[in-house]
Amino acid sequence: VRLAPGQSATVPFTVRVPASAPAGQWVAGIAAESPQTTAQAAEGKGRVQIRVRSLTIVAVQVDVPGPAAAGFSIGGIRAGGSHGYQQVLVHVNGTGNALAKPRGTVTVTRAGGGGAQTLRYTMDTFLPRTAIDYPVTLKRALGPGRYTADVVLRARPLSGGPPVVVRAQRAFSIDSTQVKRVFSTAPP
């Protein structure tokens, strides 16, 4: 549908769910885009061209009948961050078929003990069958060395149902290059 400035239209749509679709909550999107605009500026010898794309996406949730459950697994953990904010990136995989808002803790301890810090996190709505390396910002900087992260994730499907608790312990290491990258523009 193409609209002139100031015009509006109602656009009906239909979602057809294949008979083979598994039970659960699934999300798609309907996108609307304004035409691309280009701005040019010329000063001295240089020339700048900027293209602007305005895109609006409306989520469409489809509930396929059948048992729905939240499910998660914890993968690897690695160090990351930038601009003076050091983070642990926790790989979280949504293995269930229901929308959920996970929350929990990550407790980081230096190998051999000591220096533990417990970090709380709350994630926004997690879509089924997606994954993320979720950043959790550290309270205190970690130097080069080996560490252990104890992860606890708790979630309940947004539509109701039994809660899920996932626990994992993962080892990771930090080298001096990673520390320099995080703190190159800001102190710990």
Short mmCIF file of C-alpha atoms in Angstrom, two decimals:
data_model
loop_
_atom_site.label_atom_id
_atom_site.label_comp_id
_atom_site.label_asym_id
_atom_site.label_seq_id
_atom_site.Cartn_x
_atom_site.Cartn_y
_atom_site.Cartn_z
CA VAL A 1 0.00 0.00 0.00
CA ARG A 2 1.40 3.39 -0.95
CA LEU A 3 0.05 6.46 0.86
CA ALA A 4 0.44 10.14 0.10
CA PRO A 5 1.42 12.50 2.95
CA GLY A 6 -1.49 12.86 5.40
CA GLN A 7 -3.32 9.81 4.02
CA SER A 8 -4.23 6.74 6.08
CA ALA A 9 -5.55 3.28 5.30
CA THR A 10 -6.73 0.21 7.15
CA VAL A 11 -4.93 -2.86 5.87
CA PRO A 12 -6.50 -6.22 6.74
CA PHE A 13 -4.28 -9.26 7.01
CA THR A 14 -4.70 -12.97 7.55
CA VAL A 15 -2.34 -15.40 9.26
CA ARG A 16 -2.51 -18.93 7.94
CA VAL A 17 -0.97 -21.46 10.30
CA PRO A 18 0.26 -24.65 8.60
CA ALA A 19 -1.25 -27.87 9.95
CA SER A 20 2.29 -29.04 10.78
CA ALA A 21 3.02 -26.01 13.02
CA PRO A 22 4.03 -27.03 16.55
CA ALA A 23 2.06 -25.80 19.57
CA GLY A 24 3.23 -22.63 21.24
CA GLN A 25 3.44 -18.86 21.02
CA TRP A 26 5.00 -17.52 17.83
CA VAL A 27 5.72 -13.94 16.82
CA ALA A 28 5.89 -12.32 13.40
CA GLY A 29 5.86 -8.70 12.30
CA ILE A 30 4.13 -6.39 9.86
CA ALA A 31 6.41 -3.63 8.63
CA ALA A 32 5.61 -0.16 7.28
CA GLU A 33 8.30 2.00 5.71
CA SER A 34 8.39 5.60 4.60
CA PRO A 35 10.22 6.40 1.37
CA GLN A 36 13.94 6.92 1.70
CA THR A 37 15.02 10.53 2.03
CA THR A 38 18.44 11.80 1.17
CA ALA A 39 20.13 14.88 2.59
CA GLN A 40 23.27 16.26 1.04
CA ALA A 41 25.60 18.86 2.41
CA ALA A 42 28.60 20.31 0.66
CA GLU A 43 31.20 22.28 2.58
CA GLY A 44 34.60 23.09 1.20
CA LYS A 45 36.02 20.05 -0.56
CA GLY A 46 34.06 17.40 1.37
CA ARG A 47 30.58 16.19 0.62
CA VAL A 48 28.27 14.28 2.94
CA GLN A 49 25.26 12.24 1.92
CA ILE A 50 22.82 10.84 4.48
CA ARG A 51 20.06 8.36 3.68
CA VAL A 52 17.27 8.05 6.22
CA ARG A 53 15.03 4.99 6.40
CA SER A 54 12.02 5.10 8.70
CA LEU A 55 10.66 1.65 9.50
CA THR A 56 7.82 0.74 11.87
CA ILE A 57 7.16 -2.89 12.80
CA VAL A 58 4.05 -4.11 14.60
CA ALA A 59 4.37 -7.49 16.31
CA VAL A 60 1.76 -10.16 15.63
CA GLN A 61 1.54 -13.00 18.14
CA VAL A 62 -0.01 -16.29 17.05
CA ASP A 63 -0.93 -18.88 19.67
CA VAL A 64 -1.02 -22.41 18.22
CA PRO A 65 -3.16 -24.61 20.50
CA GLY A 66 -1.45 -27.25 22.59
CA PRO A 67 0.82 -27.40 25.62
CA ALA A 68 3.06 -24.35 25.98
CA ALA A 69 6.11 -24.23 28.22
CA ALA A 70 9.09 -21.98 28.76
CA GLY A 71 12.44 -23.67 28.33
CA PHE A 72 16.04 -22.44 28.41
CA SER A 73 19.59 -23.69 28.25
CA ILE A 74 22.79 -21.88 29.19
CA GLY A 75 25.71 -22.13 26.79
CA GLY A 76 29.17 -20.66 27.09
CA ILE A 77 30.25 -17.51 28.89
CA ARG A 78 32.85 -15.03 27.73
CA ALA A 79 34.16 -11.66 28.83
CA GLY A 80 33.31 -8.50 26.92
CA GLY A 81 32.33 -4.88 27.26
CA SER A 82 33.60 -1.47 26.16
CA HIS A 83 34.02 2.17 27.24
CA GLY A 84 35.00 1.22 30.79
CA TYR A 85 32.11 -1.20 31.38
CA GLN A 86 33.25 -4.80 31.68
CA GLN A 87 30.65 -7.51 31.13
CA VAL A 88 30.17 -11.24 31.10
CA LEU A 89 28.22 -12.42 28.07
CA VAL A 90 25.99 -15.36 28.96
CA HIS A 91 24.72 -17.41 26.02
CA VAL A 92 21.00 -18.08 26.64
CA ASN A 93 19.03 -20.32 24.29
CA GLY A 94 15.21 -20.40 24.34
CA THR A 95 14.31 -24.08 24.00
CA GLY A 96 10.62 -23.81 24.89
CA ASN A 97 7.61 -22.67 22.90
CA ALA A 98 6.22 -19.91 25.14
CA LEU A 99 7.09 -16.24 25.67
CA ALA A 100 8.79 -15.56 29.02
CA LYS A 101 10.70 -12.84 30.89
CA PRO A 102 13.75 -14.52 32.47
CA ARG A 103 15.55 -13.13 35.50
CA GLY A 104 18.25 -14.45 37.75
CA THR A 105 21.82 -14.12 38.95
CA VAL A 106 25.36 -14.64 37.72
CA THR A 107 27.97 -15.20 40.45
CA VAL A 108 31.53 -14.72 39.20
CA THR A 109 34.44 -16.14 41.21
CA ARG A 110 38.16 -16.18 40.44
CA ALA A 111 39.46 -19.73 39.90
CA GLY A 112 40.75 -20.99 43.23
CA GLY A 113 38.21 -18.86 45.15
CA GLY A 114 37.93 -15.26 46.21
CA GLY A 115 36.69 -12.05 44.68
CA ALA A 116 33.11 -13.26 44.19
CA GLN A 117 30.48 -10.85 42.94
CA THR A 118 26.83 -11.66 42.39
CA LEU A 119 25.10 -9.84 39.54
CA ARG A 120 21.33 -9.70 39.11
CA TYR A 121 19.70 -9.47 35.68
CA THR A 122 16.18 -9.13 34.28
CA MET A 123 15.60 -9.80 30.60
CA ASP A 124 12.77 -8.45 28.48
CA THR A 125 10.37 -10.78 26.66
CA PHE A 126 12.28 -13.77 25.29
CA LEU A 127 10.92 -15.30 22.09
CA PRO A 128 10.80 -19.09 21.73
CA ARG A 129 13.59 -20.70 19.72
CA THR A 130 15.86 -17.67 19.78
CA ALA A 131 19.23 -17.12 21.46
CA ILE A 132 21.35 -14.24 22.73
CA ASP A 133 24.75 -13.59 24.28
CA TYR A 134 23.18 -11.62 27.12
CA PRO A 135 25.46 -8.91 28.60
CA VAL A 136 25.61 -8.66 32.39
CA THR A 137 27.69 -5.69 33.60
CA LEU A 138 30.21 -6.39 36.35
CA LYS A 139 30.25 -4.29 39.54
CA ARG A 140 34.05 -4.50 39.86
CA ALA A 141 36.60 -4.95 37.11
CA LEU A 142 38.20 -8.35 36.62
CA GLY A 143 41.85 -8.69 35.71
CA PRO A 144 43.44 -11.32 33.53
CA GLY A 145 42.88 -14.83 34.85
CA ARG A 146 40.53 -17.81 35.00
CA TYR A 147 37.04 -17.47 36.43
CA THR A 148 33.90 -19.48 37.11
CA ALA A 149 30.36 -18.17 36.56
CA ASP A 150 27.42 -19.77 38.37
CA VAL A 151 24.27 -18.86 36.44
CA VAL A 152 20.71 -19.15 37.73
CA LEU A 153 17.83 -18.37 35.35
CA ARG A 154 14.19 -18.32 36.46
CA ALA A 155 11.24 -17.85 34.11
CA ARG A 156 7.52 -18.43 33.91
CA PRO A 157 5.55 -18.38 30.64
CA LEU A 158 3.75 -15.05 30.20
CA SER A 159 0.55 -17.01 29.48
CA GLY A 160 0.84 -18.86 32.80
CA GLY A 161 2.16 -22.28 33.55
CA PRO A 162 4.87 -23.87 35.64
CA PRO A 163 8.06 -21.92 36.35
CA VAL A 164 11.40 -23.01 34.94
CA VAL A 165 14.69 -22.86 36.83
CA VAL A 166 17.95 -23.49 34.98
CA ARG A 167 21.36 -23.62 36.68
CA ALA A 168 24.75 -23.85 35.03
CA GLN A 169 28.38 -23.44 36.00
CA ARG A 170 30.77 -22.33 33.27
CA ALA A 171 34.48 -21.53 33.25
CA PHE A 172 35.87 -18.62 31.27
CA SER A 173 39.08 -16.66 31.11
CA ILE A 174 40.13 -13.07 30.58
CA ASP A 175 43.42 -12.07 28.97
CA SER A 176 45.21 -8.73 29.06
CA THR A 177 44.06 -7.87 25.52
CA GLN A 178 40.40 -8.10 26.59
CA VAL A 179 41.05 -5.87 29.59
CA LYS A 180 42.81 -3.25 27.42
CA ARG A 181 39.94 -3.28 24.91
CA VAL A 182 37.32 -2.59 27.61
CA PHE A 183 39.31 0.07 29.44
CA SER A 184 41.14 1.77 26.56
CA THR A 185 38.95 4.89 26.78
CA ALA A 186 37.93 4.80 30.45
CA PRO A 187 39.42 3.54 33.71
CA PRO A 188 37.89 0.53 35.54
#
